[in-house]
Amino acid sequence: MTTIRQQVLEANVELSRRGLAPFTFGNASAFDRASGVVVIKPSGVSYTAMTERDLVAVDLDGRVVEGKRRPSSDLPTHLALYRAFDSIGGVVHAHSHYATVWAQASREIPCLGTTHADHFHGSVPVVAHLSDDEVAGDYEANTGHAIVRRFSELDHRNVPAVLLAGHGPFCWGATVTDALDTMTVLEEVARLAYDTVVLNAAARPIPDGLRDKHFFRKHGPGAYYGQPR
Amino acid sequence: MTTIRQQVLEANVELSRRGLAPFTFGNASAFDRASGVVVIKPSGVSYTAMTERDLVAVDLDGRVVEGKRRPSSDLPTHLALYRAFDSIGGVVHAHSHYATVWAQASREIPCLGTTHADHFHGSVPVVAHLSDDEVAGDYEANTGHAIVRRFSELDHRNVPAVLLAGHGPFCWGATVTDALDTMTVLEEVARLAYDTVVLNAAARPIPDGLRDKHFFRKHGPGAYYGQPR
Amino acid sequence: MTTIRQQVLEANVELSRRGLAPFTFGNASAFDRASGVVVIKPSGVSYTAMTERDLVAVDLDGRVVEGKRRPSSDLPTHLALYRAFDSIGGVVHAHSHYATVWAQASREIPCLGTTHADHFHGSVPVVAHLSDDEVAGDYEANTGHAIVRRFSELDHRNVPAVLLAGHGPFCWGATVTDALDTMTVLEEVARLAYDTVVLNAAARPIPDGLRDKHFFRKHGPGAYYGQPR
Amino acid sequence: MTTIRQQVLEANVELSRRGLAPFTFGNASAFDRASGVVVIKPSGVSYTAMTERDLVAVDLDGRVVEGKRRPSSDLPTHLALYRAFDSIGGVVHAHSHYATVWAQASREIPCLGTTHADHFHGSVPVVAHLSDDEVAGDYEANTGHAIVRRFSELDHRNVPAVLLAGHGPFCWGATVTDALDTMTVLEEVARLAYDTVVLNAAARPIPDGLRDKHFFRKHGPGAYYGQPR
């Protein structure tokens, strides 16, 4: 479990270092499926003061198994994703600027270029506002359920990110480090798309063939980008 | 009084360090209600050269009680706020970029996302231009009076910031450090809102229920964000 | 003359350090009216390699009086300004980003806020494109003549900057250091105005009374900003 | 060949250092016409880890002549340019932000100012999307052929850059260092043009006479900018 704790601490600190999480607006967690333990950032602790001892370990039902801090208030959202997306081992949330702008505008991020297609196979979707009852009830868990519903017809492995309307992005991956890297790329992709539609409101997504070419030359069995492993 | 001086010096220097006050366009003050003394930045002194000895201490009527410098020309605005808002102990003014852009556009900053709702319960309001007579008269004091009038039907504790049309923002808080942090958040909130309405001119404020959920999970008796105190 | 050389070297290096002159797109000069000597940056020498010995000293007719380098190709523009504006001792030109954007858009920078009014008494004007003959002839000198004509009904002391359509800004002042500071402020004022009109295309200049209040509380005999001198 | 390897390594690292190539989205190569050898970046290796030994040397048909790594997947595009443009010795590709924005918007970059005209004699053109067959076939080589066709009526020496629709820019020059400098200037020119058309959608290219004056005072036999060589 030490390794996961180190990765979670590093991912939370990197969120801030990469400029993705102004103030303490962000949290990262990792899930070890073998032991059933999730490690997550404590609530409202500054990135510069945080140590491994501040991290909180919980089970998939959110019961604390180690740590004295209160976990991030977004924990129930993370848990819903770990339960529904069986290939993932890390989740990251932040108010990274351009991804949050698309979320506030309630617009999905269209696939306008190959930078996007190299990492996301199609648009990054938006989850619409929850109902008043969902907000008044178990808000953070209901947020997770809404994300899972939104992906009922999407492959979470090919589009490892989502925007919550009026809020910001969640990203995930095989590890918390992958989820962090996805959020880093998402921010640049969101900024490129933002400036593109401001320059040309009629900009269209790239052709499907070009999108597939770029995504699958980097992902899956036919990939030929990078060095042989 | 030493502590307040240190806080005021630190807040003024931080304004510049955080990129909120280009050149010397900014000033911070603190008010010690027990002794009735306000400590404020001197006028037109650069942030790098300023020491505690340059700060000026005045009473609520603006009479200098300690210090050899001329106080900030905006002092009468600060004093008007201390007299009217009885819960505050710090005031900060700056020409921080995006807050100033909204002020120059004479538009209030709508609550377009949870980053905003985490800190401000509703729009950040604008004070319209003063009349020619108010400008030609006691300009800086009249600016303070106009802010106070604008808040006659607003709770200054739940919305601790205002924009002066064609000028820039004022923020306040229990201490000058709180006021500085509010200005720091305001700048990011203003930038998020700016990019959001450029992307989607029809963007709407988040639902009232979501706004209340986010504001009150961090403020007031029902708060559950952060660590227990 | 040593002092002027040091100031000119420092101003040229500062142009780059402050992010106002990408690559070598910029030049600063100073004029010592007592000796009739202008010191200016050499043409196309990088800011990092430049030393005082690279600077070129010329008379008001552009004849080299000291130095082995070829002077900046914009020298004739500087000379025209020194001949026409009798209160100035420094001129700076650069392709600073936002000032250049307004120049490329052929739009004067309107006085949309007090940050502008604290430094420029009204709009920063644009000089329209020269005629084909003026460009094909003595281009750089004709540029200077066009600036001087544009100011025939403006006071160059109250508006110490101009934009050349499709090109970029020139600023001036009592010293080359003042001219550099004016260009630094101009860049922020241009950026504020840019973002303001993008946010609100109908944004109006601030009232004349507010503009005058801010400009004259900092400039001229009635000034009360800053410390007594 | 050592010198070329050093230049190629330096250019790839500089791409990242200058902020032109987020992540590993970029590649630079050089061509030594005497020996017929092209040296290029390996595929998917991070800029911080790369050494000269990671670079790959190939002939004009893409056969590896030295090195153990897989070359950049964009190699066939570079080779097509070296075969068609006989004056060039360096090629650089990146997803630099503003150039990529214009590419994603499928708009050529118009010559809106003298910063542009100092480096590019007219618009920077766009290559339209390849057909589905061209993408499904030898994608990277077909990309090169499309660039060459686009320049059938343009002089690649006077406009040393192109945008691929939905993708990003390629630049070239006499050496890989020149190509890198051109990409650096292109990014600022693209950003200036972006902000200009956002400010004024009706902004027009500068007059031909002014464009020619600026381009040819820096390039060709009549140049008079910089120091005599």
Coordinates of N, CA and C in Angstrom, one line a residue, chain B residues 132 135-136 139, chain C residues 111 113-114 116-122 158 206-220 222-224:
Chain B
D132 N -20.9 63.4 -11.9 CA -19.8 64.4 -12.0 C -19.5 65.1 -10.7
V135 N -17.6 63.0 -8.3 CA -16.2 62.8 -8.7 C -15.4 64.1 -8.4
A136 N -16.0 65.3 -8.7 CA -15.4 66.5 -8.5 C -15.2 66.9 -7.0
Y139 N -14.0 62.6 -3.9 CA -14.1 61.4 -4.8 C -13.9 60.1 -4.1
Chain C
C111 N -10.2 55.0 -23.9 CA -10.0 55.2 -22.4 C -11.1 54.5 -21.7
G113 N -11.0 52.8 -18.8 CA -10.9 52.7 -17.3 C -9.9 53.6 -16.7
T114 N -9.8 53.6 -15.4 CA -9.0 54.5 -14.7 C -7.5 54.1 -14.8
H116 N -6.1 53.3 -17.5 CA -5.7 54.1 -18.7 C -5.6 55.5 -18.3
A117 N -6.6 56.1 -17.7 CA -6.7 57.5 -17.4 C -5.6 57.9 -16.4
D118 N -5.1 57.0 -15.6 CA -3.9 57.4 -14.7 C -2.7 57.7 -15.5
H119 N -2.6 57.3 -16.8 CA -1.4 57.4 -17.6 C -1.5 58.1 -18.9
F120 N -2.7 58.0 -19.5 CA -2.9 58.7 -20.8 C -4.2 59.5 -20.8
H121 N -4.2 60.7 -21.1 CA -5.3 61.6 -21.1 C -6.2 61.4 -22.4
G122 N -6.9 60.3 -22.5 CA -7.7 60.1 -23.7 C -7.1 58.9 -24.5
N158 N 0.6 64.7 -22.7 CA -0.5 64.0 -22.0 C -0.9 62.7 -22.7
I206 N -14.8 55.9 -20.2 CA -15.3 56.5 -18.9 C -15.7 57.9 -19.1
P207 N -16.5 58.5 -18.2 CA -16.9 59.9 -18.3 C -15.7 60.8 -18.3
D208 N -15.7 61.9 -18.9 CA -14.6 62.9 -19.0 C -14.2 63.3 -17.6
G209 N -15.1 63.5 -16.7 CA -14.8 64.0 -15.4 C -14.0 63.0 -14.6
L210 N -14.3 61.7 -14.8 CA -13.5 60.6 -14.1 C -12.1 60.5 -14.7
R211 N -12.1 60.6 -16.0 CA -10.8 60.6 -16.7 C -9.9 61.7 -16.2
D212 N -10.4 63.0 -16.2 CA -9.6 64.1 -15.8 C -9.2 64.0 -14.3
K213 N -10.1 63.5 -13.5 CA -9.8 63.3 -12.0 C -8.6 62.4 -11.9
H214 N -8.6 61.3 -12.6 CA -7.5 60.3 -12.4 C -6.2 60.8 -13.1
F215 N -6.3 61.4 -14.3 CA -5.0 61.9 -14.9 C -4.4 63.0 -14.1
F216 N -5.2 64.0 -13.7 CA -4.7 65.1 -13.0 C -4.4 65.0 -11.5
R217 N -4.9 63.9 -10.9 CA -4.5 63.6 -9.5 C -3.1 63.1 -9.5
K218 N -2.6 62.6 -10.7 CA -1.2 62.1 -10.8 C -0.3 63.0 -11.6
H219 N -0.8 63.9 -12.4 CA 0.0 64.7 -13.3 C -0.3 66.2 -13.1
G220 N 0.7 67.1 -13.2 CA 0.5 68.5 -13.2 C 0.4 69.1 -11.8
G222 N -1.9 70.1 -9.8 CA -2.8 69.8 -8.8 C -2.7 68.3 -8.3
A223 N -1.6 67.7 -8.6 CA -1.5 66.2 -8.3 C -1.4 66.1 -6.8
Y224 N -2.0 65.0 -6.3 CA -1.9 64.7 -4.8 C -1.6 63.2 -4.6

